[in-house]
Structures are given as C-alpha cells and as structure tokens.
Short mmCIF file of C-alpha atoms in Angstrom, two decimals:
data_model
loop_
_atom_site.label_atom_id
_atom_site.label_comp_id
_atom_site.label_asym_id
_atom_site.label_seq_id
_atom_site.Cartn_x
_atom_site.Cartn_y
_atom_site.Cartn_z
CA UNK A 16 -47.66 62.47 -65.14
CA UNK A 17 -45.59 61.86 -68.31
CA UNK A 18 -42.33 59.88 -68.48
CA UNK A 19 -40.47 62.78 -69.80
CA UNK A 20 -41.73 65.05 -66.55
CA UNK A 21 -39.61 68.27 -66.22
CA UNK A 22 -40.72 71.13 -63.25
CA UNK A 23 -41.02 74.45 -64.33
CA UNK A 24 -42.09 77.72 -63.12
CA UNK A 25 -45.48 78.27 -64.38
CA UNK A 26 -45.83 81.04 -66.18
CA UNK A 27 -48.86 83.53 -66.05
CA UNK A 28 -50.98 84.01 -69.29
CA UNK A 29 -54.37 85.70 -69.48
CA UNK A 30 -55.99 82.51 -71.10
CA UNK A 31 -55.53 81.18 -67.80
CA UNK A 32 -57.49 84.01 -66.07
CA UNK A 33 -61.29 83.08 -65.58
CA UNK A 34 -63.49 86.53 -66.63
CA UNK A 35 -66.85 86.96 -65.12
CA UNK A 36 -69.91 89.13 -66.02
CA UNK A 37 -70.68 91.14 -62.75
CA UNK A 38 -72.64 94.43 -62.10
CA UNK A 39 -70.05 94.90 -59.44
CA UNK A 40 -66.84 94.10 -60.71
CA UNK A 41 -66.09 97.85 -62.46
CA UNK A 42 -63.42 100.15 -61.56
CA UNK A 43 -65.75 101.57 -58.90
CA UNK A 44 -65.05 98.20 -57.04
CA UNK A 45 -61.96 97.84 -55.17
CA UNK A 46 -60.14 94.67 -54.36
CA UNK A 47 -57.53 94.50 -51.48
CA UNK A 48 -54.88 91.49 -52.24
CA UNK A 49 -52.44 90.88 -49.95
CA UNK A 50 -49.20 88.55 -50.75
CA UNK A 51 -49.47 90.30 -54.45
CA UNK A 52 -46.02 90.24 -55.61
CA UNK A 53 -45.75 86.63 -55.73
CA UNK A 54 -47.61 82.96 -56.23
CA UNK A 55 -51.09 82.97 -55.72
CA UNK A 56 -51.81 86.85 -54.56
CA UNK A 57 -49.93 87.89 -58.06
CA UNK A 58 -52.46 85.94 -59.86
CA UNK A 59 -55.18 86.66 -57.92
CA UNK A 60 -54.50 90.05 -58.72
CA UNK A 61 -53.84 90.08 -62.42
CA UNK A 62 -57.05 88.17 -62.09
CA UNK A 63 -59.41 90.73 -60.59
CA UNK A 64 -57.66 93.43 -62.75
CA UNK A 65 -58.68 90.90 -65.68
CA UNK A 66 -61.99 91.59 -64.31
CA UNK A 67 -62.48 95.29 -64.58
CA UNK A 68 -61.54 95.67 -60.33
CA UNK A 69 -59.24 98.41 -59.24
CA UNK A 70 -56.59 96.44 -57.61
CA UNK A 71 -54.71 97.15 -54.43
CA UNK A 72 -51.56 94.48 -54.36
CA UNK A 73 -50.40 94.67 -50.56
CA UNK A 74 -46.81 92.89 -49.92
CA UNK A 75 -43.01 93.64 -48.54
CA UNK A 76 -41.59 93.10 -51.79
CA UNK A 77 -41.66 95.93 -53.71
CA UNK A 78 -39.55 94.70 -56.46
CA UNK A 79 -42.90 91.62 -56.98
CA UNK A 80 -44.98 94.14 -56.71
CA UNK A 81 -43.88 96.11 -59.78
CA UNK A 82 -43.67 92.50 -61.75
CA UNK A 83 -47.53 92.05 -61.07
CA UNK A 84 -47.92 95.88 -62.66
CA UNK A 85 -45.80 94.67 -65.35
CA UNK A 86 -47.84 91.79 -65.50
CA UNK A 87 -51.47 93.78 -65.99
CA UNK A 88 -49.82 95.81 -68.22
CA UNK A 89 -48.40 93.92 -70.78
CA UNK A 90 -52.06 91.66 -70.41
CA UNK A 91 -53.56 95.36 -71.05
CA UNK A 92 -56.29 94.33 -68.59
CA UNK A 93 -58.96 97.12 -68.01
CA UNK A 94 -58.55 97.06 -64.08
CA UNK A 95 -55.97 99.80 -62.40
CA UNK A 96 -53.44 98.88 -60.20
CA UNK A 97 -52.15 100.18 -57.46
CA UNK A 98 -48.75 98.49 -55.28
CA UNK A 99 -48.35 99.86 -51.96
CA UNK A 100 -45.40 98.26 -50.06
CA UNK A 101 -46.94 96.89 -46.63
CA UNK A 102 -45.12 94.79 -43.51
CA UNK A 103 -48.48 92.52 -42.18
CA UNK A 104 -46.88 92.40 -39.10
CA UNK A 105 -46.99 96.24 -38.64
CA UNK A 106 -50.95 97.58 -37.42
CA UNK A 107 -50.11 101.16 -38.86
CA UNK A 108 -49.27 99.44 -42.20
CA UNK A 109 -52.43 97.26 -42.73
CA UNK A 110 -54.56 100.95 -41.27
CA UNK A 111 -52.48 102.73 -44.09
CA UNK A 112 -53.72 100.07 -46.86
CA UNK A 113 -56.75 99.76 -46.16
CA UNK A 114 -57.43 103.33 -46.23
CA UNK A 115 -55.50 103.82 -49.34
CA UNK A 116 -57.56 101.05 -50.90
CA UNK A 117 -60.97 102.79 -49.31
CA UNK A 118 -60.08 106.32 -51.14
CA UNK A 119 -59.15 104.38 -54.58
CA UNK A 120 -63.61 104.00 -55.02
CA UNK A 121 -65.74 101.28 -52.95
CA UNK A 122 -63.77 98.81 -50.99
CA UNK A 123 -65.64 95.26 -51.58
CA UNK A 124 -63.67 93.11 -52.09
CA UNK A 125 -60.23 91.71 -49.91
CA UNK A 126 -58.23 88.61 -50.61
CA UNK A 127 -56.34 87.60 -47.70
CA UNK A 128 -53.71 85.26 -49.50
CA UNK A 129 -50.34 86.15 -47.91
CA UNK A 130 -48.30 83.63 -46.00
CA UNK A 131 -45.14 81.37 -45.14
CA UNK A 132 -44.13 78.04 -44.34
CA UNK A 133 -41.65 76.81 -41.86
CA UNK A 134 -40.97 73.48 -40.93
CA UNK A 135 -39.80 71.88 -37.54
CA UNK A 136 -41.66 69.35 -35.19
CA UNK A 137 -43.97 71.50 -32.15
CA UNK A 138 -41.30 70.44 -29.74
CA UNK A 139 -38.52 71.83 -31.75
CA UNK A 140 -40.18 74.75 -33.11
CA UNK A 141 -39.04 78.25 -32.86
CA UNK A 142 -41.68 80.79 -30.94
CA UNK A 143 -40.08 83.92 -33.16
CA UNK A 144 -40.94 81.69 -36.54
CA UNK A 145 -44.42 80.67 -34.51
CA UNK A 146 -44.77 84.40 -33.60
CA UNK A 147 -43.84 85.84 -37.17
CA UNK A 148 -46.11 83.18 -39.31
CA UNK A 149 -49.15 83.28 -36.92
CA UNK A 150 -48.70 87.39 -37.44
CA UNK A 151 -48.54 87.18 -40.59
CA UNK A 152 -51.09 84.28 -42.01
CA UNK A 153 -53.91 84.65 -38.75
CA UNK A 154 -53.50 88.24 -36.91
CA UNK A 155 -52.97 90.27 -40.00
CA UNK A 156 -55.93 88.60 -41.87
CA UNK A 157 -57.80 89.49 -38.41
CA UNK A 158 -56.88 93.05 -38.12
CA UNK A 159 -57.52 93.82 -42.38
CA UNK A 160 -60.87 92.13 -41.92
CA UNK A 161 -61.79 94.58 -38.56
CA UNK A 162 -60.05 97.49 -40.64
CA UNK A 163 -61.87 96.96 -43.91
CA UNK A 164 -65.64 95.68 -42.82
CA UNK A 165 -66.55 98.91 -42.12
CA UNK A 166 -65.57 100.48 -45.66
CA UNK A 167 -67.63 97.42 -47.31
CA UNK A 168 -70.68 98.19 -45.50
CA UNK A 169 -70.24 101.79 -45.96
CA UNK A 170 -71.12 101.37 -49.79
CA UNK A 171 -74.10 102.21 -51.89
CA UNK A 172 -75.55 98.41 -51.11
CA UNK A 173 -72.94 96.94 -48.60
CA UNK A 174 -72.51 93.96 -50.88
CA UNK A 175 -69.02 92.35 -50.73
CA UNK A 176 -66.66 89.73 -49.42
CA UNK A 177 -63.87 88.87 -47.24
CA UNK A 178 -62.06 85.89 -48.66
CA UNK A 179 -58.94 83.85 -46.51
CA UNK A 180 -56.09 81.70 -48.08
CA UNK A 181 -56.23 78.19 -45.96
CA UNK A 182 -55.15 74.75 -47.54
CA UNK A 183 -55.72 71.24 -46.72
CA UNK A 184 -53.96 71.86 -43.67
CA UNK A 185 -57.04 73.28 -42.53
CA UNK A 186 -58.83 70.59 -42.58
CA UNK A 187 -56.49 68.17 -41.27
CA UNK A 188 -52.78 67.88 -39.68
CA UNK A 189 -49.75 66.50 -40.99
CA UNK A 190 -46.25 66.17 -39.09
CA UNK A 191 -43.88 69.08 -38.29
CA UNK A 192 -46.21 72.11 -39.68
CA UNK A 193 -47.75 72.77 -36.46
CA UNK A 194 -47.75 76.79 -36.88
CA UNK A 195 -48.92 77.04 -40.41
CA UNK A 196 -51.88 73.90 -39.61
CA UNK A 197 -52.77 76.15 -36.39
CA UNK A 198 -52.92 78.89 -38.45
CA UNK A 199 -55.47 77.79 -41.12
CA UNK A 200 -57.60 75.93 -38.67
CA UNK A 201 -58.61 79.34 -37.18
CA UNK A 202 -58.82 80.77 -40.26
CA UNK A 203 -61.71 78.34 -40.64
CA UNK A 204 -62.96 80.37 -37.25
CA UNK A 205 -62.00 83.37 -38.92
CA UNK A 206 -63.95 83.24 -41.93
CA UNK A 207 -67.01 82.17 -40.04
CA UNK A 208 -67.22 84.97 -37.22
CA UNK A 209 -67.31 87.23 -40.87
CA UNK A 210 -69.87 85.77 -42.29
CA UNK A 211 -71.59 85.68 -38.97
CA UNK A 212 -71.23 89.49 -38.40
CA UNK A 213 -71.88 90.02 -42.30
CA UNK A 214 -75.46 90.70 -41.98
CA UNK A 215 -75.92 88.65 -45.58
CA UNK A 216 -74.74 90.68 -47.86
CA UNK A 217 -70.92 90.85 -46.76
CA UNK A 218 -70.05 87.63 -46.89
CA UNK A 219 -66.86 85.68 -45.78
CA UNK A 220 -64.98 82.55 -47.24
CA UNK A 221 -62.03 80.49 -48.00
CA UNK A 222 -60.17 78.71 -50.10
CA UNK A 223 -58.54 75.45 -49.71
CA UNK A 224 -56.02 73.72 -52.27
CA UNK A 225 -53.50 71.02 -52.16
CA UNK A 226 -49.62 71.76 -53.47
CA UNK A 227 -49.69 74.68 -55.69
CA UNK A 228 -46.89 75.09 -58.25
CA UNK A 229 -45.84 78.63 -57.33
CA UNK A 230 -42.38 79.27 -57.85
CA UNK A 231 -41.42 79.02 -54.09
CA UNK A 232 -43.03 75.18 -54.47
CA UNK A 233 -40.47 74.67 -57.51
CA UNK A 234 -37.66 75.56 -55.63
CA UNK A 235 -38.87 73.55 -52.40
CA UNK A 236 -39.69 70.27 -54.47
CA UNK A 237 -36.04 70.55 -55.73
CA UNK A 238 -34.89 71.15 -52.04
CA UNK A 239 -36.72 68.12 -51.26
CA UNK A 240 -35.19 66.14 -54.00
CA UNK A 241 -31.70 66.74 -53.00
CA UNK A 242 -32.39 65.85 -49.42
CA UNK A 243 -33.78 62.59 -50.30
CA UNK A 244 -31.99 61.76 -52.57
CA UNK A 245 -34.81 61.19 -54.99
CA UNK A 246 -35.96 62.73 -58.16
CA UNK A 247 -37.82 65.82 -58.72
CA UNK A 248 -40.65 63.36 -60.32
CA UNK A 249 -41.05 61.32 -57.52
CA UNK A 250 -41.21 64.47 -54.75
CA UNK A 251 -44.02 65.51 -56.96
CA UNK A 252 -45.94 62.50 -57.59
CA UNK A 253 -44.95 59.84 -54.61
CA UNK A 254 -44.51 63.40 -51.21
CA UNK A 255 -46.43 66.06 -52.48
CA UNK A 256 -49.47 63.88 -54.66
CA UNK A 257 -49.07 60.48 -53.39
CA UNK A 258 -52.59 60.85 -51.27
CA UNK A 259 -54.10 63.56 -54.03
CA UNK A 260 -56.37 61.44 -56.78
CA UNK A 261 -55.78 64.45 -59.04
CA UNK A 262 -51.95 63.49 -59.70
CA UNK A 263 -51.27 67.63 -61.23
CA UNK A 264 -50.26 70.17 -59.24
CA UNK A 265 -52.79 73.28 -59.22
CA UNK A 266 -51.21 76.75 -60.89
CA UNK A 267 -52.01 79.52 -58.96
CA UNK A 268 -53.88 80.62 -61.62
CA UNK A 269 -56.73 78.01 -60.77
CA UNK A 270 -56.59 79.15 -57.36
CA UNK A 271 -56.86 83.12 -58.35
CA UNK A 272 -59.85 81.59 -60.24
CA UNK A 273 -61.37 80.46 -57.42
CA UNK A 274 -61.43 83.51 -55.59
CA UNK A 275 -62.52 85.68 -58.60
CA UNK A 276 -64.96 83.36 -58.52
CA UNK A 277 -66.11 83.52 -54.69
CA UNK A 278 -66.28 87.87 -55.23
CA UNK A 279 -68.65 87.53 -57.57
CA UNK A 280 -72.89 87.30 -57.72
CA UNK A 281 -72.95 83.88 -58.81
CA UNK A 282 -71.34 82.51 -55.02
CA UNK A 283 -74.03 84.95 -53.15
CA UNK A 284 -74.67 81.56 -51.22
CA UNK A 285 -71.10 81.07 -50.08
CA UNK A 286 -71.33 82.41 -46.81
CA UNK A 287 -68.81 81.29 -44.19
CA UNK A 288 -67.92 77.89 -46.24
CA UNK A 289 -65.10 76.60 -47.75
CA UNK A 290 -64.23 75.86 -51.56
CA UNK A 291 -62.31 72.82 -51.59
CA UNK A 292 -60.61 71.86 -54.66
CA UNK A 293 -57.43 69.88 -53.63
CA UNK A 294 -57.87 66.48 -56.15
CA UNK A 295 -59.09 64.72 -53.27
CA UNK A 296 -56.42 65.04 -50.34
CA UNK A 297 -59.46 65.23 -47.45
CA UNK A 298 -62.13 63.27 -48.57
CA UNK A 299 -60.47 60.26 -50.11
CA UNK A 300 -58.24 57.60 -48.50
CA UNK A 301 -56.27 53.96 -48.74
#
C-alpha cells in the first residue's frame, strides 16, 4: 500500500460492475438478494440489475434499501427493482419474499449474502448473539433455499442457482469468531446438499473472500485502531492482510462480480464448489 494510505468508504460506480452476455439474465429472470441495503448484497444487487435481472433486495433496513434503488437509478441500469423490508429471523417473512420474488417473472436466481459479526471467545460467548447470527447467516439461508427451489425448478427449463456468502472462515478458524466460523463451515454443507438435490441444472455455490472494504469494515478497522493503539494503516496491512499475499482489500464490488458471475452460463460447471478469491489467506503460509 502507498505511504500516503488514507481508508475510505468505497464508493459504488457502474465501471466497477462486471456485465455478462446471458440468454437468461432478462427481466423474465428474477434474482433474490438478501442483505441488499448494504456492503456486498447492495452491490450484488446493482450488479444483477446491471445485468438486465429483475431484482428483489431482501433486508431490515428499509432506509438501505431505498439507497440501492437510488443507486440503480441514477446508474439507469435496465434491471427493475423491487425492496421489500424482511426480518431473516422471521419464517413468515422469508415465505412472503420469496413469493413476492416468484410472482415478479421466473425465480432463478438467489444470493444469500446477509450476515453479522460478533466477537467474544466460545467460552465467553453469548447464546442470544450465537442464536441471532446462526438465524440469520445459516437457518435463514436454509429455509430461502427450501422456500425458493421449488419456484426454480418450476420454470420453462429449471436452470438456475442458489449461491451462499461464506469467507475464509469457512475454510479455516481463527480465535474468538466461533459463531460466524460455525456458521460458514455449514454453509459449505449447505451449498453442497443443493447442488446434490439440484438434479444438474439448479446448481448451488459459494463465495469465499478475505476482508472486504464495506463500510461496516471502515468503521471496524478504525475501531480496531483506537483499541490498539495503532494506525489505521497498520490494522489494514499488519491484522486484517498480514497473512493475505494480495496486500488490497477486495470492494464489494469484486465480490458482487463474483456472484454475477457464478448465475451465469459460463459457471454451468460450478456445482456445489467454492470460488475462492481471498489473495491467498488459505492456501499460502510462513
């Protein structure tokens, strides 16, 4: 990183946004995104509407929700858009969003992205925060996947995908994370019981990254610096990238990327597998 580093937000622009050719990705298509007013889901969304998809952005926070509308809007992508507020943690809300998402045209296409972070050793850990993030970031992707399989399979070709947020976390463990490590391991299970049941043609993946500069991350690497009483620079490059060979922090544009990516024709072959792109966290070492 440069001498002069400074951390800001990163900030959305449709150069970022990778655009596909796809006989499937037309407003007939729907996408489900859940955790769209914020980070990752609020790209990933832009980025399927970017793509022609009609876009269902699932999330508590109505207020984000509206800024990803704003978003597509002022990109004057060709996709529609349609916010519905929606608690996770609530099996009436995930039935009413996935059957709002079914009568928009042909539901292909979910992005399970949403999620939380809290931090505390196993034998100091909370069961409400174990309760709420496993909810949220295993059972909810769960229950949308039972929900919305059937709607996938129900169109013309039953061609489509189920796609799951994990992290490097999935892959391995670090200290006092238990719930959110627990939580992407078995999205790993997850992801492959889908493409198990998928018959083929609905397929199942996930994606794995490293730190992600969302704007929660900017506000928890300056957390971090005051706490250790260390710069802003060094959380970055020496706590969050010290084990990473890739020493920049992915935008969650990259990661939206990744999953337009996985929805369409040319990743027919990723079936139950995992696209790693986290600058070499898991597979390199000193």
């Amino acid at each position: 990183m440069s001498d002069d580093f400074e951390l800001t937000e990163p900030e959305l622009t449709p150069e970022d946004l990778l655009v596909l050719e796809d006989p499937r990705f037309t407003e007939e298509s729907v996408a489900l995104v859940t955790g769209a007013a914020s980070g990752i889901g609020q790209a990933t969304a832009v980025a399927l509407a970017a793509n022609g998809l009609t876009v269902v952005g699932a999330d508590v926070d109505e207020d984000g929700l509206t800024e990803t509308g704003d978003l597509i809007a002022e990109f004057d992508l060709p996709g529609p858009y349609h916010p519905i507020e929606t608690d996770l943690t609530s099996d009436d809300d995930v039935d009413a969003v996935v059957e709002a998402a079914a009568e928009q045209g042909d539901l292909r296409y979910v992005a399970n992205i949403a999620g939380m972070q809290h931090i505390d050793p196993i034998a100091e850990f909370p069961m409400d925060k174990y309760d709420l993030l496993t909810d949220i970031m295993l059972r909810a992707p769960f229950y949308t996947a039972k929900r919305a399989m059937a709607h996938i399979r129900e169109t013309d070709d039953g061609v489509g995908a189920i796609a799951n947020m994990s992290s490097v976390h999935g892959h391995y463990a670090t200290q006092a994370k238990p719930a959110y490590i627990t939580a992407k391991h078995g999205i790993t299970g997850l992801t492959r019981a889908i493409a198990a049941e998928g018959e083929g043609s609905l397929r199942g993946f996930s994606v794995s990254v490293g730190y992600v500069l969302t704007p929660l991350m900017v506000n928890q690497i300056r957390d971090t610096a005051e706490e250790r009483g260390i710069s802003e620079q060094e959380v970055v490059e020496d706590v969050m990238l010290g084990q990473a060979r890739t020493k920049e922090m992915m935008t969650p544009a990259e990661v939206a990327n990744l999953f337009v990516f996985g929805f369409s024709s040319h990743a027919s072959h990723l079936n139950g597998g995992d696209l790693l792109f986290d600058g070499g966290y898991t597979t390199t070492y000193e």
